[in-house]
Tab-separated table of C-alpha atoms in Angstrom:
chain	number	residue	atom	x	y	z
A	4	MET	CA	29.566	17.437	37.371
A	5	ALA	CA	28.113	13.982	36.801
A	6	ASN	CA	26.520	11.900	39.515
A	7	PHE	CA	27.386	8.219	39.282
A	8	VAL	CA	24.926	5.786	40.840
A	9	LEU	CA	26.843	2.527	41.104
A	10	VAL	CA	24.800	-0.661	41.427
A	11	PRO	CA	26.615	-3.940	42.155
A	12	GLY	CA	25.760	-7.354	40.793
A	13	ALA	CA	24.169	-10.319	42.506
A	14	ARG	CA	25.166	-11.092	46.102
A	15	LEU	CA	27.187	-7.883	46.435
A	16	GLY	CA	26.641	-4.566	48.220
A	17	ALA	CA	27.774	-0.956	47.837
A	18	TRP	CA	31.157	-2.015	49.249
A	19	ALA	CA	31.995	-3.635	45.895
A	20	TRP	CA	32.698	-0.159	44.480
A	21	ASP	CA	35.121	0.911	47.221
A	22	ASP	CA	38.130	0.979	44.874
A	23	VAL	CA	36.269	2.910	42.151
A	24	VAL	CA	34.412	5.594	44.147
A	25	PRO	CA	37.496	7.589	45.272
A	26	ARG	CA	38.702	7.904	41.688
A	27	LEU	CA	35.371	9.299	40.512
A	28	ARG	CA	35.211	11.771	43.385
A	29	ALA	CA	38.816	12.827	42.838
A	30	ALA	CA	37.781	13.831	39.302
A	31	GLY	CA	35.135	16.149	40.756
A	32	HIS	CA	32.053	14.012	40.346
A	33	GLY	CA	29.439	12.648	42.713
A	34	ALA	CA	29.590	8.916	43.391
A	35	HIS	CA	26.726	7.056	45.036
A	36	PRO	CA	27.360	3.321	45.531
A	37	LEU	CA	24.084	1.585	46.242
A	38	THR	CA	23.202	-1.562	48.149
A	39	LEU	CA	20.022	-3.109	46.786
A	40	SER	CA	17.312	-4.361	49.139
A	41	GLY	CA	17.898	-7.789	50.656
A	42	LEU	CA	21.682	-7.677	50.311
A	43	ALA	CA	24.735	-6.780	52.415
A	44	ASP	CA	23.743	-4.164	55.018
A	45	LYS	CA	20.128	-4.420	53.798
A	46	ARG	CA	19.980	-8.172	54.276
A	47	GLY	CA	16.570	-9.285	55.502
A	48	VAL	CA	14.642	-6.609	53.595
A	49	PRO	CA	12.091	-8.324	51.300
A	50	ALA	CA	12.895	-7.709	47.654
A	51	GLY	CA	11.615	-8.503	44.191
A	52	GLN	CA	12.595	-7.162	40.782
A	53	ARG	CA	10.445	-4.059	41.139
A	54	THR	CA	11.930	-3.401	44.583
A	55	HIS	CA	15.402	-3.155	43.080
A	56	VAL	CA	14.229	-0.839	40.337
A	57	GLN	CA	12.606	1.359	42.970
A	58	ASP	CA	15.786	1.312	45.081
A	59	ILE	CA	17.657	2.943	42.210
A	60	VAL	CA	14.958	5.491	41.414
A	61	ASP	CA	14.663	6.398	45.102
A	62	GLU	CA	18.421	6.972	45.365
A	63	VAL	CA	18.274	9.463	42.498
A	64	VAL	CA	15.191	11.268	43.789
A	65	ARG	CA	16.233	11.268	47.469
A	66	HIS	CA	19.463	13.096	46.664
A	67	ASP	CA	17.885	15.173	43.875
A	68	LEU	CA	20.601	13.990	41.499
A	69	ARG	CA	20.997	15.452	38.025
A	70	ASP	CA	23.306	14.474	35.148
A	71	VAL	CA	23.035	10.912	36.406
A	72	VAL	CA	25.227	8.127	35.068
A	73	LEU	CA	23.630	4.843	36.101
A	74	VAL	CA	26.127	1.992	36.323
A	75	GLY	CA	24.964	-1.617	36.588
A	76	HIS	CA	27.242	-4.625	36.989
A	77	SER	CA	26.196	-8.157	36.039
A	78	TYR	CA	22.655	-8.852	37.364
A	79	ALA	CA	22.193	-5.146	38.147
A	80	GLY	CA	21.946	-4.312	34.465
A	81	ILE	CA	18.366	-5.626	34.685
A	82	PRO	CA	17.047	-3.122	37.273
A	83	VAL	CA	19.359	-0.343	36.054
A	84	GLY	CA	17.982	-0.580	32.514
A	85	GLN	CA	14.449	-0.246	33.876
A	86	ALA	CA	15.290	2.572	36.284
A	87	ALA	CA	17.008	4.531	33.504
A	88	GLU	CA	13.758	5.203	31.684
A	89	ARG	CA	11.994	6.116	34.924
A	90	ILE	CA	14.304	8.942	35.972
A	91	GLY	CA	13.571	10.951	32.844
A	92	ASP	CA	15.700	13.979	32.098
A	93	ARG	CA	17.865	13.361	35.157
A	94	LEU	CA	19.633	10.659	33.129
A	95	ALA	CA	22.834	11.477	31.261
A	96	HIS	CA	24.138	7.998	30.432
A	97	VAL	CA	23.923	4.311	31.348
A	98	VAL	CA	26.910	2.008	31.685
A	99	PHE	CA	26.316	-1.742	31.653
A	100	VAL	CA	29.389	-3.430	33.150
A	101	ASP	CA	29.563	-6.968	31.731
A	102	SER	CA	25.901	-7.174	32.596
A	103	SER	CA	22.599	-8.644	31.628
A	104	VAL	CA	20.192	-6.250	29.929
A	105	PRO	CA	16.439	-6.187	30.515
A	106	ALA	CA	13.807	-7.226	27.997
A	107	ASP	CA	10.175	-6.392	28.589
A	108	GLY	CA	8.348	-9.339	30.107
A	109	GLU	CA	11.517	-11.381	30.617
A	110	ALA	CA	13.318	-12.272	33.852
A	111	PHE	CA	17.045	-12.422	34.586
A	112	VAL	CA	16.945	-16.222	34.303
A	113	SER	CA	15.015	-16.214	31.017
A	114	ALA	CA	18.207	-16.058	28.974
A	115	TRP	CA	19.711	-19.104	30.668
A	116	PRO	CA	19.940	-22.190	28.405
A	117	ASP	CA	17.346	-24.075	30.468
A	118	GLY	CA	15.064	-21.074	30.807
A	119	GLY	CA	15.920	-20.799	34.477
A	120	ALA	CA	14.796	-24.270	35.596
A	121	GLU	CA	18.049	-25.021	37.410
A	122	MET	CA	18.042	-21.631	39.120
A	123	ARG	CA	14.472	-22.111	40.317
A	124	ALA	CA	15.481	-25.467	41.777
A	125	VAL	CA	18.421	-23.852	43.569
A	126	LEU	CA	16.155	-21.146	44.974
A	127	ALA	CA	13.610	-23.703	46.147
A	128	GLY	CA	16.320	-25.613	47.966
A	129	ASN	CA	17.768	-22.533	49.649
A	130	GLY	CA	14.783	-20.786	51.142
A	131	GLY	CA	14.166	-18.619	48.090
A	132	PHE	CA	17.753	-17.307	47.879
A	133	TRP	CA	20.679	-17.711	45.478
A	134	PRO	CA	23.560	-18.770	47.744
A	135	PRO	CA	26.943	-17.011	47.605
A	136	ALA	CA	29.425	-18.524	45.171
A	137	PRO	CA	32.487	-20.489	46.369
A	138	ALA	CA	35.990	-19.157	45.796
A	139	ALA	CA	36.531	-21.462	42.803
A	140	HIS	CA	33.768	-19.607	40.934
A	141	PHE	CA	36.088	-16.619	40.568
A	142	ASP	CA	39.080	-18.460	39.091
A	143	GLY	CA	40.226	-17.291	35.671
A	144	HIS	CA	38.896	-13.745	36.044
A	145	GLY	CA	42.130	-11.875	36.696
A	146	LEU	CA	41.586	-11.664	40.440
A	147	THR	CA	44.204	-12.143	43.126
A	148	ASP	CA	43.619	-14.574	45.974
A	149	GLU	CA	43.133	-11.585	48.257
A	150	GLN	CA	40.505	-10.080	45.954
A	151	ILE	CA	38.646	-13.379	45.711
A	152	ALA	CA	38.677	-13.740	49.483
A	153	ARG	CA	37.296	-10.216	49.787
A	154	ILE	CA	34.401	-10.948	47.419
A	155	VAL	CA	33.569	-14.262	49.078
A	156	ALA	CA	33.678	-12.759	52.574
A	157	GLY	CA	31.397	-9.857	51.631
A	158	SER	CA	28.836	-11.775	49.564
A	159	THR	CA	25.354	-12.480	50.905
A	160	PRO	CA	22.522	-14.688	49.609
A	161	HIS	CA	20.620	-13.004	46.797
A	162	PRO	CA	16.782	-12.729	46.997
A	163	GLY	CA	15.410	-15.087	44.382
A	164	ALA	CA	12.333	-13.099	43.347
A	165	THR	CA	14.599	-10.455	41.809
A	166	LEU	CA	15.908	-13.124	39.438
A	167	THR	CA	12.603	-14.654	38.389
A	168	GLU	CA	10.235	-11.676	38.163
A	169	PRO	CA	9.912	-10.154	34.657
A	170	ALA	CA	11.289	-6.786	33.672
A	171	VAL	CA	8.949	-3.964	32.659
A	172	LEU	CA	10.051	-1.561	29.933
A	173	THR	CA	7.902	1.090	28.325
A	174	ARG	CA	10.233	1.989	25.458
A	175	PRO	CA	13.021	0.277	23.471
A	176	LEU	CA	16.233	-0.114	25.462
A	177	GLY	CA	18.214	0.945	22.414
A	178	GLU	CA	16.946	4.505	22.851
A	179	LEU	CA	19.038	4.941	25.989
A	180	PRO	CA	22.457	6.611	25.680
A	181	ALA	CA	24.580	3.684	26.784
A	182	THR	CA	28.032	2.163	27.030
A	183	TYR	CA	28.483	-1.590	27.325
A	184	VAL	CA	31.669	-2.786	29.010
A	185	LEU	CA	32.610	-6.280	27.830
A	186	CYS	CA	35.068	-8.169	30.051
A	187	LEU	CA	36.958	-10.442	27.700
A	188	LEU	CA	38.031	-13.098	30.199
A	189	ALA	CA	34.347	-13.780	30.824
A	190	ASP	CA	33.156	-13.728	27.193
A	191	ALA	CA	35.011	-12.787	24.041
A	192	GLU	CA	31.837	-11.603	22.303
A	193	PRO	CA	28.717	-9.838	23.566
A	194	ALA	CA	25.538	-11.854	23.954
A	195	ASP	CA	23.109	-11.718	21.041
A	196	ASP	CA	20.720	-9.297	22.761
A	197	VAL	CA	23.580	-6.949	23.610
A	198	ALA	CA	25.004	-7.199	20.080
A	199	LYS	CA	21.669	-6.058	18.660
A	200	LEU	CA	21.643	-3.036	20.958
A	201	LEU	CA	25.238	-2.191	20.032
A	202	ALA	CA	24.206	-2.116	16.378
A	203	GLY	CA	22.081	0.943	17.134
A	204	GLU	CA	23.246	4.542	17.132
A	205	ARG	CA	23.101	5.224	20.875
A	206	TRP	CA	25.122	2.309	22.279
A	207	ARG	CA	28.880	1.855	22.179
A	208	LEU	CA	31.163	-1.001	23.172
A	209	VAL	CA	34.244	-0.812	25.387
A	210	GLU	CA	36.338	-3.913	25.987
A	211	MET	CA	38.376	-4.694	29.097
A	212	ASP	CA	41.034	-7.387	29.152
A	213	THR	CA	39.943	-8.717	32.513
A	214	GLY	CA	37.271	-10.878	34.112
A	215	HIS	CA	33.707	-10.378	35.228
A	216	TRP	CA	34.519	-8.333	38.353
A	217	PRO	CA	36.544	-5.347	37.024
A	218	MET	CA	35.735	-3.143	40.025
A	219	PHE	CA	38.094	-5.448	41.923
A	220	SER	CA	40.563	-6.545	39.246
A	221	ARG	CA	40.910	-3.259	37.310
A	222	PRO	CA	39.330	-0.415	39.345
A	223	ARG	CA	41.523	2.310	37.879
A	224	GLU	CA	40.734	1.309	34.290
A	225	LEU	CA	37.046	0.920	35.046
A	226	ALA	CA	36.917	4.365	36.666
A	227	ARG	CA	38.539	5.837	33.549
A	228	ILE	CA	35.907	4.202	31.347
A	229	LEU	CA	33.113	5.559	33.558
A	230	LEU	CA	34.587	9.051	33.419
A	231	GLU	CA	34.806	8.857	29.635
A	232	ALA	CA	31.158	7.783	29.508
A	233	ALA	CA	30.299	10.892	31.514
A	234	GLY	CA	32.146	13.071	29.013
A	235	ASP	CA	35.451	13.612	30.832
């Protein structure tokens, strides 16, 4: 039995995995959707990048999970990639769902074309938070109006320090056993840093013909991909 620890992207909470969790459990596996500090039901809890990494590690240790498949969507690939090396032999696999990947000494915003200047300005103008996105942000991603409304209604401001603090890695990310899920409506090709990791022996690519939020638009297909990553 695998234990999936499911970490949602920016502005989202554990609820984002509601359509995926039952399918994983029905296949006989453990499924642990996680809300990161400062978001959703944990709104108001101070959080930086290291806080989110610790949230993930604590979830694994608290439940004494083994054969862990860490799953990170979008922003969450940054803390998930760091937590993966910290849980040692508890880790079975990592799945990056259309996500950013961490680089030692670099922040989530480092890869942005302007180096994160615009994001820092947004954070400064919104009390240190990244505001929830409007409904129009989700157009063109294979989502129904109902699904978009659900995401917008459940989103909360994202703590800015988690986006600007640098990642800390102690070994090459390419050493992790990993699957990268590329959502083709978002980008037809993986980013350069992801492409380099996929060129290694331990990473593999899976493509989904949907947008950036497949846990809403294609939960059944995403659950199948996660189960395959776990060896089912």
